[in-house]
């Protein structure tokens, strides 16, 4: 049975992907009490990065915004892997996003809107969050964007 959050994804033509396997010695997500913390999620699609490079150079801001959305979708998959059901999300507390940026690129907040807008679309008020958008020199695998989530879960019955 598909929950409300996954139904909202389906209405947008999206499906929750498989959890992206870790690239090193970490877990995709961990739970501590009522909180789930994801590792940074790259915009992997079917095990590959669709685009690499710096935003503002090889990658356009519009492409990067779409990639941030993919990162958020991968992060939701990681949350589900430890929460069991995305309908248990009480709220997204914080989003931290990293943008591999060309030296003169300053549009990191607009890039990260891809992740924020997806979370708001599928979770409604529960997807409204605090956020950091950070420009960096390089990300793993030369990814343009990386996103991590901090999520609060509803108490278990």
Tab-separated table of N, CA and C in Angstrom:
chain	number	residue	atom	x	y	z
A	1	UNK	N	0.843	-1.188	0.000
A	1	UNK	CA	0.000	0.000	0.000
A	1	UNK	C	0.891	1.254	0.000
A	2	UNK	N	0.586	2.173	-0.879
A	2	UNK	CA	1.353	3.403	-0.991
A	2	UNK	C	0.777	4.441	-0.043
A	3	UNK	N	1.668	5.120	0.688
A	3	UNK	CA	1.244	6.156	1.614
A	3	UNK	C	0.961	7.464	0.903
A	4	UNK	N	0.546	8.445	1.669
A	4	UNK	CA	0.191	9.761	1.121
A	4	UNK	C	1.383	10.442	0.455
A	5	UNK	N	2.542	10.366	1.089
A	5	UNK	CA	3.715	11.046	0.531
A	5	UNK	C	4.109	10.411	-0.797
A	6	UNK	N	4.144	9.095	-0.853
A	6	UNK	CA	4.506	8.438	-2.108
A	6	UNK	C	3.429	8.645	-3.171
A	7	UNK	N	2.168	8.778	-2.763
A	7	UNK	CA	1.097	9.109	-3.715
A	7	UNK	C	1.300	10.525	-4.259
A	8	UNK	N	1.720	11.443	-3.400
A	8	UNK	CA	1.997	12.818	-3.849
A	8	UNK	C	3.161	12.827	-4.835
A	9	UNK	N	4.158	11.989	-4.610
A	9	UNK	CA	5.259	11.870	-5.571
A	9	UNK	C	4.736	11.341	-6.906
A	10	UNK	N	3.910	10.297	-6.841
A	10	UNK	CA	3.366	9.691	-8.059
A	10	UNK	C	2.531	10.691	-8.851
A	11	UNK	N	1.787	11.548	-8.157
A	11	UNK	CA	0.992	12.577	-8.840
A	11	UNK	C	1.880	13.515	-9.644
A	12	UNK	N	3.128	13.637	-9.249
A	12	UNK	CA	4.091	14.498	-9.940
A	12	UNK	C	4.964	13.720	-10.918
A	13	UNK	N	4.587	12.458	-11.148
A	13	UNK	CA	5.339	11.629	-12.075
A	13	UNK	C	6.642	11.107	-11.509
A	14	UNK	N	6.771	11.099	-10.191
A	14	UNK	CA	8.006	10.672	-9.536
A	14	UNK	C	7.789	9.383	-8.754
A	15	UNK	N	8.815	8.583	-8.670
A	15	UNK	CA	8.795	7.412	-7.797
A	15	UNK	C	10.004	7.485	-6.884
A	16	UNK	N	9.849	6.919	-5.709
A	16	UNK	CA	10.951	6.891	-4.758
A	16	UNK	C	12.001	5.904	-5.256
A	17	UNK	N	13.243	6.346	-5.430
A	17	UNK	CA	14.284	5.432	-5.931
A	17	UNK	C	14.761	4.481	-4.832
A	18	UNK	N	15.570	3.524	-5.234
A	18	UNK	CA	16.274	2.696	-4.261
A	18	UNK	C	17.273	3.595	-3.535
A	19	UNK	N	17.599	3.248	-2.310
A	19	UNK	CA	18.583	4.022	-1.561
A	19	UNK	C	19.931	3.917	-2.263
A	20	UNK	N	20.571	5.070	-2.436
A	20	UNK	CA	21.890	5.104	-3.077
A	20	UNK	C	22.896	4.469	-2.120
A	21	UNK	N	23.637	3.459	-2.573
A	21	UNK	CA	24.629	2.840	-1.694
A	21	UNK	C	25.715	3.836	-1.293
A	22	UNK	N	26.231	3.717	-0.072
A	22	UNK	CA	27.297	4.621	0.374
A	22	UNK	C	28.545	4.493	-0.495
A	23	UNK	N	29.236	5.621	-0.657
A	23	UNK	CA	30.493	5.639	-1.408
A	23	UNK	C	31.687	5.343	-0.513
A	24	UNK	N	31.479	5.363	0.814
A	24	UNK	CA	32.584	5.169	1.761
A	24	UNK	C	32.010	4.562	3.049
A	25	UNK	N	32.668	4.806	4.179
A	25	UNK	CA	32.299	4.191	5.456
A	25	UNK	C	31.266	5.033	6.206
A	26	UNK	N	30.018	4.954	5.788
A	26	UNK	CA	28.913	5.661	6.453
A	26	UNK	C	27.600	4.989	6.065
A	27	UNK	N	26.536	5.383	6.722
A	27	UNK	CA	25.196	4.895	6.418
A	27	UNK	C	24.430	5.984	5.671
A	28	UNK	N	23.532	5.637	4.754
A	28	UNK	CA	22.748	6.650	4.050
A	28	UNK	C	21.870	7.476	4.986
A	29	UNK	N	21.405	6.858	6.079
A	29	UNK	CA	20.596	7.571	7.075
A	29	UNK	C	20.693	6.844	8.399
A	30	UNK	N	20.595	7.611	9.473
A	30	UNK	CA	20.532	7.027	10.810
A	30	UNK	C	19.390	7.689	11.574
A	31	UNK	N	18.836	6.908	12.477
A	31	UNK	CA	17.764	7.415	13.328
A	31	UNK	C	18.289	7.557	14.744
A	32	UNK	N	17.930	8.677	15.384
A	32	UNK	CA	18.250	8.918	16.785
A	32	UNK	C	16.985	9.460	17.429
A	33	UNK	N	16.330	8.625	18.228
A	33	UNK	CA	15.059	9.032	18.820
A	33	UNK	C	14.031	9.272	17.735
A	34	UNK	N	13.442	10.472	17.730
A	34	UNK	CA	12.425	10.799	16.722
A	34	UNK	C	13.027	11.514	15.510
A	35	UNK	N	14.344	11.568	15.424
A	35	UNK	CA	14.997	12.273	14.318
A	35	UNK	C	15.702	11.301	13.382
A	36	UNK	N	15.680	11.648	12.098
A	36	UNK	CA	16.455	10.935	11.082
A	36	UNK	C	17.389	11.950	10.447
A	37	UNK	N	18.651	11.567	10.335
A	37	UNK	CA	19.681	12.389	9.709
A	37	UNK	C	20.179	11.622	8.484
A	38	UNK	N	20.125	12.260	7.332
A	38	UNK	CA	20.662	11.581	6.155
A	38	UNK	C	22.100	12.017	5.932
A	39	UNK	N	22.839	11.132	5.311
A	39	UNK	CA	24.143	11.514	4.781
A	39	UNK	C	23.883	12.427	3.588
A	40	UNK	N	24.900	13.133	3.145
A	40	UNK	CA	24.753	13.939	1.944
A	40	UNK	C	24.387	13.041	0.774
A	41	UNK	N	23.353	13.430	0.054
A	41	UNK	CA	22.876	12.640	-1.079
A	41	UNK	C	23.239	13.348	-2.376
A	42	UNK	N	23.912	12.619	-3.245
A	42	UNK	CA	24.260	13.133	-4.565
A	42	UNK	C	23.083	12.895	-5.510
A	43	UNK	N	23.065	13.559	-6.660
A	43	UNK	CA	21.953	13.375	-7.599
A	43	UNK	C	22.124	12.133	-8.476
A	44	UNK	N	22.305	10.994	-7.826
A	44	UNK	CA	22.501	9.739	-8.549
A	44	UNK	C	21.173	9.264	-9.139
A	45	UNK	N	21.236	8.818	-10.385
A	45	UNK	CA	20.090	8.231	-11.070
A	45	UNK	C	20.567	6.907	-11.646
A	46	UNK	N	19.956	5.816	-11.194
A	46	UNK	CA	20.359	4.478	-11.644
A	46	UNK	C	21.856	4.244	-11.451
A	47	UNK	N	22.388	4.707	-10.314
A	47	UNK	CA	23.777	4.459	-9.958
A	47	UNK	C	24.800	5.356	-10.624
A	48	UNK	N	24.328	6.384	-11.347
A	48	UNK	CA	25.268	7.261	-12.047
A	48	UNK	C	24.881	8.717	-11.851
A	49	UNK	N	25.877	9.588	-11.949
A	49	UNK	CA	25.608	11.028	-11.982
A	49	UNK	C	25.249	11.413	-13.412
A	50	UNK	N	24.089	12.026	-13.629
A	50	UNK	CA	23.718	12.410	-14.990
A	50	UNK	C	24.565	13.561	-15.542
A	51	UNK	N	25.113	14.381	-14.644
A	51	UNK	CA	25.909	15.548	-15.030
A	51	UNK	C	26.999	15.725	-13.986
A	52	UNK	N	28.178	16.179	-14.408
A	52	UNK	CA	29.239	16.521	-13.464
A	52	UNK	C	29.748	17.911	-13.791
A	53	UNK	N	30.460	18.488	-12.825
A	53	UNK	CA	31.080	19.785	-13.053
A	53	UNK	C	30.585	20.851	-12.099
A	54	UNK	N	31.047	22.063	-12.346
A	54	UNK	CA	30.747	23.208	-11.479
A	54	UNK	C	29.541	23.971	-11.998
A	55	UNK	N	28.699	24.399	-11.060
A	55	UNK	CA	27.546	25.216	-11.413
A	55	UNK	C	28.057	26.613	-11.753
A	56	UNK	N	27.581	27.139	-12.860
A	56	UNK	CA	28.068	28.422	-13.348
A	56	UNK	C	29.193	28.264	-14.348
A	57	UNK	N	29.614	27.034	-14.591
A	57	UNK	CA	30.632	26.746	-15.611
A	57	UNK	C	30.066	25.646	-16.513
A	58	UNK	N	30.344	24.375	-16.180
A	58	UNK	CA	29.866	23.254	-17.004
A	58	UNK	C	28.376	22.952	-16.804
A	59	UNK	N	27.814	23.362	-15.684
A	59	UNK	CA	26.423	23.052	-15.323
A	59	UNK	C	25.664	24.363	-15.155
A	60	UNK	N	24.507	24.454	-15.790
A	60	UNK	CA	23.705	25.673	-15.655
A	60	UNK	C	22.975	25.677	-14.317
A	61	UNK	N	22.604	26.841	-13.815
A	61	UNK	CA	21.815	26.896	-12.583
A	61	UNK	C	20.500	26.125	-12.692
A	62	UNK	N	19.877	26.129	-13.850
A	62	UNK	CA	18.621	25.398	-14.029
A	62	UNK	C	18.841	23.889	-13.940
A	63	UNK	N	19.924	23.410	-14.569
A	63	UNK	CA	20.265	21.985	-14.459
A	63	UNK	C	20.544	21.627	-12.998
A	64	UNK	N	21.274	22.485	-12.312
A	64	UNK	CA	21.633	22.226	-10.921
A	64	UNK	C	20.388	22.195	-10.036
A	65	UNK	N	19.429	23.071	-10.304
A	65	UNK	CA	18.177	23.062	-9.535
A	65	UNK	C	17.463	21.725	-9.708
A	66	UNK	N	17.414	21.208	-10.927
A	66	UNK	CA	16.817	19.888	-11.165
A	66	UNK	C	17.592	18.792	-10.434
A	67	UNK	N	18.918	18.909	-10.410
A	67	UNK	CA	19.738	17.924	-9.707
A	67	UNK	C	19.514	17.978	-8.195
A	68	UNK	N	19.295	19.180	-7.656
A	68	UNK	CA	18.992	19.302	-6.226
A	68	UNK	C	17.684	18.594	-5.893
A	69	UNK	N	16.751	18.644	-6.811
A	69	UNK	CA	15.481	17.923	-6.635
A	69	UNK	C	15.729	16.414	-6.574
A	70	UNK	N	16.611	15.916	-7.461
A	70	UNK	CA	16.976	14.496	-7.436
A	70	UNK	C	17.638	14.144	-6.105
A	71	UNK	N	18.511	15.015	-5.621
A	71	UNK	CA	19.149	14.789	-4.312
A	71	UNK	C	18.090	14.646	-3.216
A	72	UNK	N	17.096	15.525	-3.225
A	72	UNK	CA	16.040	15.472	-2.202
A	72	UNK	C	15.246	14.174	-2.312
A	73	UNK	N	14.990	13.726	-3.515
A	73	UNK	CA	14.282	12.464	-3.709
A	73	UNK	C	15.117	11.306	-3.156
A	74	UNK	N	16.419	11.323	-3.423
A	74	UNK	CA	17.304	10.295	-2.868
A	74	UNK	C	17.341	10.372	-1.341
A	75	UNK	N	17.300	11.579	-0.791
A	75	UNK	CA	17.300	11.738	0.666
A	75	UNK	C	16.001	11.191	1.262
A	76	UNK	N	14.875	11.403	0.593
A	76	UNK	CA	13.610	10.835	1.080
A	76	UNK	C	13.662	9.308	1.081
A	77	UNK	N	14.295	8.724	0.074
A	77	UNK	CA	14.461	7.266	0.055
A	77	UNK	C	15.286	6.807	1.248
A	78	UNK	N	16.331	7.560	1.580
A	78	UNK	CA	17.161	7.216	2.742
A	78	UNK	C	16.361	7.346	4.032
A	79	UNK	N	15.531	8.388	4.138
A	79	UNK	CA	14.669	8.545	5.324
A	79	UNK	C	13.736	7.346	5.447
A	80	UNK	N	13.095	6.980	4.358
A	80	UNK	CA	12.166	5.835	4.400
A	80	UNK	C	12.875	4.558	4.831
A	81	UNK	N	14.141	4.402	4.442
A	81	UNK	CA	14.870	3.171	4.769
A	81	UNK	C	15.008	2.950	6.267
A	82	UNK	N	14.981	4.028	7.055
A	82	UNK	CA	15.076	3.866	8.518
A	82	UNK	C	13.770	4.179	9.233
A	83	UNK	N	12.875	4.947	8.605
A	83	UNK	CA	11.599	5.294	9.234
A	83	UNK	C	10.514	4.279	8.896
A	84	UNK	N	10.675	3.566	7.788
A	84	UNK	CA	9.694	2.575	7.387
A	84	UNK	C	8.599	3.129	6.489
A	85	UNK	N	8.204	4.383	6.698
A	85	UNK	CA	7.090	4.976	5.957
A	85	UNK	C	7.261	6.494	5.986
A	86	UNK	N	7.221	7.127	4.828
A	86	UNK	CA	7.375	8.580	4.786
A	86	UNK	C	6.191	9.320	5.400
A	87	UNK	N	5.068	8.650	5.570
A	87	UNK	CA	3.927	9.282	6.246
A	87	UNK	C	4.202	9.508	7.729
A	88	UNK	N	5.284	8.934	8.238
A	88	UNK	CA	5.683	9.160	9.634
A	88	UNK	C	6.451	10.458	9.815
A	89	UNK	N	6.771	11.158	8.726
A	89	UNK	CA	7.512	12.417	8.825
A	89	UNK	C	6.603	13.482	9.430
A	90	UNK	N	6.997	13.986	10.605
A	90	UNK	CA	6.260	15.080	11.247
A	90	UNK	C	6.633	16.394	10.592
A	91	UNK	N	7.923	16.533	10.265
A	91	UNK	CA	8.387	17.719	9.532
A	91	UNK	C	9.840	17.547	9.121
A	92	UNK	N	10.188	18.229	8.064
A	92	UNK	CA	11.588	18.365	7.693
A	92	UNK	C	12.097	19.537	8.512
A	93	UNK	N	13.079	19.286	9.348
A	93	UNK	CA	13.592	20.320	10.242
A	93	UNK	C	14.598	21.205	9.514
A	94	UNK	N	15.557	20.573	8.818
A	94	UNK	CA	16.597	21.358	8.161
A	94	UNK	C	17.092	20.648	6.915
A	95	UNK	N	17.409	21.443	5.922
A	95	UNK	CA	18.053	20.983	4.697
A	95	UNK	C	19.400	21.683	4.629
A	96	UNK	N	20.443	20.911	4.357
A	96	UNK	CA	21.764	21.481	4.121
A	96	UNK	C	22.151	21.085	2.699
A	97	UNK	N	22.485	22.089	1.895
A	97	UNK	CA	22.843	21.824	0.513
A	97	UNK	C	24.184	22.421	0.166
A	98	UNK	N	24.922	21.678	-0.632
A	98	UNK	CA	26.237	22.102	-1.093
A	98	UNK	C	26.205	22.187	-2.611
A	99	UNK	N	26.746	23.272	-3.149
A	99	UNK	CA	26.771	23.490	-4.587
A	99	UNK	C	28.225	23.669	-5.016
A	100	UNK	N	28.711	22.763	-5.860
A	100	UNK	CA	30.058	22.916	-6.419
A	100	UNK	C	29.988	24.077	-7.403
A	101	UNK	N	30.644	25.170	-7.056
A	101	UNK	CA	30.422	26.443	-7.743
A	101	UNK	C	31.652	26.947	-8.474
A	102	UNK	N	31.403	27.513	-9.663
A	102	UNK	CA	32.439	28.278	-10.353
A	102	UNK	C	32.793	29.459	-9.451
A	103	UNK	N	33.995	30.000	-9.556
A	103	UNK	CA	34.433	31.056	-8.632
A	103	UNK	C	33.503	32.263	-8.532
A	104	UNK	N	32.828	32.630	-9.616
A	104	UNK	CA	31.971	33.813	-9.581
A	104	UNK	C	30.490	33.490	-9.423
A	105	UNK	N	30.140	32.206	-9.170
A	105	UNK	CA	28.733	31.826	-9.042
A	105	UNK	C	28.243	32.111	-7.628
A	106	UNK	N	27.131	32.827	-7.513
A	106	UNK	CA	26.577	33.187	-6.194
A	106	UNK	C	25.105	32.807	-6.056
A	107	UNK	N	24.603	31.945	-6.935
A	107	UNK	CA	23.183	31.588	-6.911
A	107	UNK	C	22.864	30.300	-6.185
A	108	UNK	N	23.649	29.951	-5.163
A	108	UNK	CA	23.417	28.702	-4.440
A	108	UNK	C	21.990	28.587	-3.878
A	109	UNK	N	21.427	29.646	-3.276
A	109	UNK	CA	20.060	29.510	-2.751
A	109	UNK	C	19.041	29.120	-3.821
A	110	UNK	N	19.142	29.689	-5.013
A	110	UNK	CA	18.202	29.343	-6.081
A	110	UNK	C	18.365	27.890	-6.519
A	111	UNK	N	19.598	27.397	-6.547
A	111	UNK	CA	19.834	25.987	-6.880
A	111	UNK	C	19.145	25.092	-5.861
A	112	UNK	N	19.321	25.393	-4.574
A	112	UNK	CA	18.763	24.551	-3.527
A	112	UNK	C	17.236	24.631	-3.447
A	113	UNK	N	16.655	25.620	-4.111
A	113	UNK	CA	15.194	25.665	-4.176
A	113	UNK	C	14.629	24.408	-4.831
A	114	UNK	N	15.403	23.762	-5.685
A	114	UNK	CA	14.940	22.505	-6.278
A	114	UNK	C	14.590	21.479	-5.218
A	115	UNK	N	15.439	21.348	-4.207
A	115	UNK	CA	15.172	20.418	-3.107
A	115	UNK	C	14.033	20.929	-2.233
A	116	UNK	N	14.089	22.204	-1.870
A	116	UNK	CA	13.075	22.767	-0.967
A	116	UNK	C	11.683	22.719	-1.572
A	117	UNK	N	11.583	23.042	-2.850
A	117	UNK	CA	10.273	23.035	-3.495
A	117	UNK	C	9.699	21.631	-3.583
A	118	UNK	N	10.540	20.630	-3.872
A	118	UNK	CA	10.054	19.248	-3.897
A	118	UNK	C	9.510	18.847	-2.534
A	119	UNK	N	10.261	19.136	-1.482
A	119	UNK	CA	9.825	18.763	-0.133
A	119	UNK	C	8.514	19.449	0.227
A	120	UNK	N	8.372	20.718	-0.110
A	120	UNK	CA	7.127	21.428	0.153
A	120	UNK	C	5.972	20.876	-0.661
A	121	UNK	N	6.238	20.528	-1.921
A	121	UNK	CA	5.184	19.991	-2.788
A	121	UNK	C	4.630	18.677	-2.263
A	122	UNK	N	5.509	17.765	-1.846
A	122	UNK	CA	5.033	16.425	-1.471
A	122	UNK	C	4.683	16.287	0.002
A	123	UNK	N	5.220	17.169	0.851
A	123	UNK	CA	4.946	17.076	2.289
A	123	UNK	C	4.072	18.220	2.809
A	124	UNK	N	3.786	19.197	1.985
A	124	UNK	CA	2.980	20.333	2.430
A	124	UNK	C	3.693	21.084	3.540
A	125	UNK	N	2.940	21.507	4.551
A	125	UNK	CA	3.522	22.255	5.678
A	125	UNK	C	4.616	21.475	6.392
A	126	UNK	N	4.544	20.140	6.347
A	126	UNK	CA	5.572	19.316	7.003
A	126	UNK	C	6.913	19.402	6.286
A	127	UNK	N	6.901	19.911	5.049
A	127	UNK	CA	8.128	20.039	4.278
A	127	UNK	C	8.797	21.386	4.389
A	128	UNK	N	8.170	22.325	5.127
A	128	UNK	CA	8.760	23.662	5.315
A	128	UNK	C	9.895	23.533	6.332
A	129	UNK	N	11.056	24.112	6.029
A	129	UNK	CA	12.253	23.820	6.817
A	129	UNK	C	13.202	25.014	6.870
A	130	UNK	N	14.144	24.928	7.789
A	130	UNK	CA	15.311	25.828	7.774
A	130	UNK	C	16.295	25.254	6.765
A	131	UNK	N	17.217	26.120	6.257
A	131	UNK	CA	18.110	25.620	5.221
A	131	UNK	C	19.416	26.395	5.193
A	132	UNK	N	20.472	25.697	4.818
A	132	UNK	CA	21.756	26.313	4.493
A	132	UNK	C	22.094	25.943	3.054
A	133	UNK	N	22.572	26.927	2.286
A	133	UNK	CA	23.000	26.703	0.906
A	133	UNK	C	24.448	27.179	0.810
A	134	UNK	N	25.364	26.238	0.629
A	134	UNK	CA	26.788	26.526	0.730
A	134	UNK	C	27.481	26.257	-0.601
A	135	UNK	N	28.256	27.211	-1.064
A	135	UNK	CA	29.083	27.012	-2.252
A	135	UNK	C	30.410	26.395	-1.863
A	136	UNK	N	30.821	25.363	-2.606
A	136	UNK	CA	32.080	24.672	-2.326
A	136	UNK	C	32.866	24.511	-3.626
A	137	UNK	N	34.143	24.201	-3.480
A	137	UNK	CA	35.031	24.040	-4.628
A	137	UNK	C	34.748	22.761	-5.403
A	138	UNK	N	34.553	21.660	-4.683
A	138	UNK	CA	34.341	20.369	-5.337
A	138	UNK	C	33.543	19.461	-4.405
A	139	UNK	N	32.779	18.551	-5.004
A	139	UNK	CA	32.009	17.549	-4.268
A	139	UNK	C	32.432	16.153	-4.739
A	140	UNK	N	32.088	15.108	-3.984
A	140	UNK	CA	32.464	13.754	-4.395
A	140	UNK	C	32.014	13.443	-5.824
A	141	UNK	N	32.851	12.746	-6.547
A	141	UNK	CA	32.604	12.319	-7.924
A	141	UNK	C	32.401	13.491	-8.888
A	142	UNK	N	32.781	14.690	-8.471
A	142	UNK	CA	32.586	15.912	-9.257
A	142	UNK	C	31.101	16.232	-9.439
A	143	UNK	N	30.288	15.833	-8.438
A	143	UNK	CA	28.856	16.142	-8.472
A	143	UNK	C	28.651	17.645	-8.356
A	144	UNK	N	27.645	18.179	-9.030
A	144	UNK	CA	27.361	19.605	-8.919
A	144	UNK	C	26.660	19.998	-7.613
A	145	UNK	N	25.902	19.052	-7.029
A	145	UNK	CA	25.057	19.362	-5.873
A	145	UNK	C	25.036	18.175	-4.917
A	146	UNK	N	24.889	18.475	-3.634
A	146	UNK	CA	24.708	17.454	-2.597
A	146	UNK	C	23.726	18.014	-1.576
A	147	UNK	N	22.817	17.162	-1.089
A	147	UNK	CA	21.782	17.604	-0.150
A	147	UNK	C	21.668	16.592	0.989
A	148	UNK	N	21.527	17.115	2.211
A	148	UNK	CA	21.232	16.257	3.366
A	148	UNK	C	20.010	16.804	4.090
A	149	UNK	N	19.286	15.891	4.749
A	149	UNK	CA	18.069	16.261	5.481
A	149	UNK	C	18.184	15.900	6.946
A	150	UNK	N	17.513	16.695	7.773
A	150	UNK	CA	17.253	16.356	9.174
A	150	UNK	C	15.732	16.368	9.310
A	151	UNK	N	15.170	15.225	9.704
A	151	UNK	CA	13.730	15.027	9.708
A	151	UNK	C	13.272	14.583	11.089
A	152	UNK	N	12.152	15.126	11.533
A	152	UNK	CA	11.512	14.667	12.769
A	152	UNK	C	10.380	13.726	12.402
A	153	UNK	N	10.306	12.598	13.128
A	153	UNK	CA	9.250	11.618	12.892
A	153	UNK	C	8.131	11.768	13.919
A	154	UNK	N	6.939	11.356	13.506
A	154	UNK	CA	5.827	11.252	14.462
A	154	UNK	C	6.141	10.135	15.437
A	155	UNK	N	5.677	10.241	16.677
A	155	UNK	CA	5.915	9.143	17.622
A	155	UNK	C	5.242	7.866	17.144
A	156	UNK	N	5.868	6.731	17.447
A	156	UNK	CA	5.265	5.448	17.087
A	156	UNK	C	4.093	5.167	18.024
A	157	UNK	N	3.097	4.489	17.454
A	157	UNK	CA	1.903	4.144	18.276
A	157	UNK	C	2.244	3.171	19.361
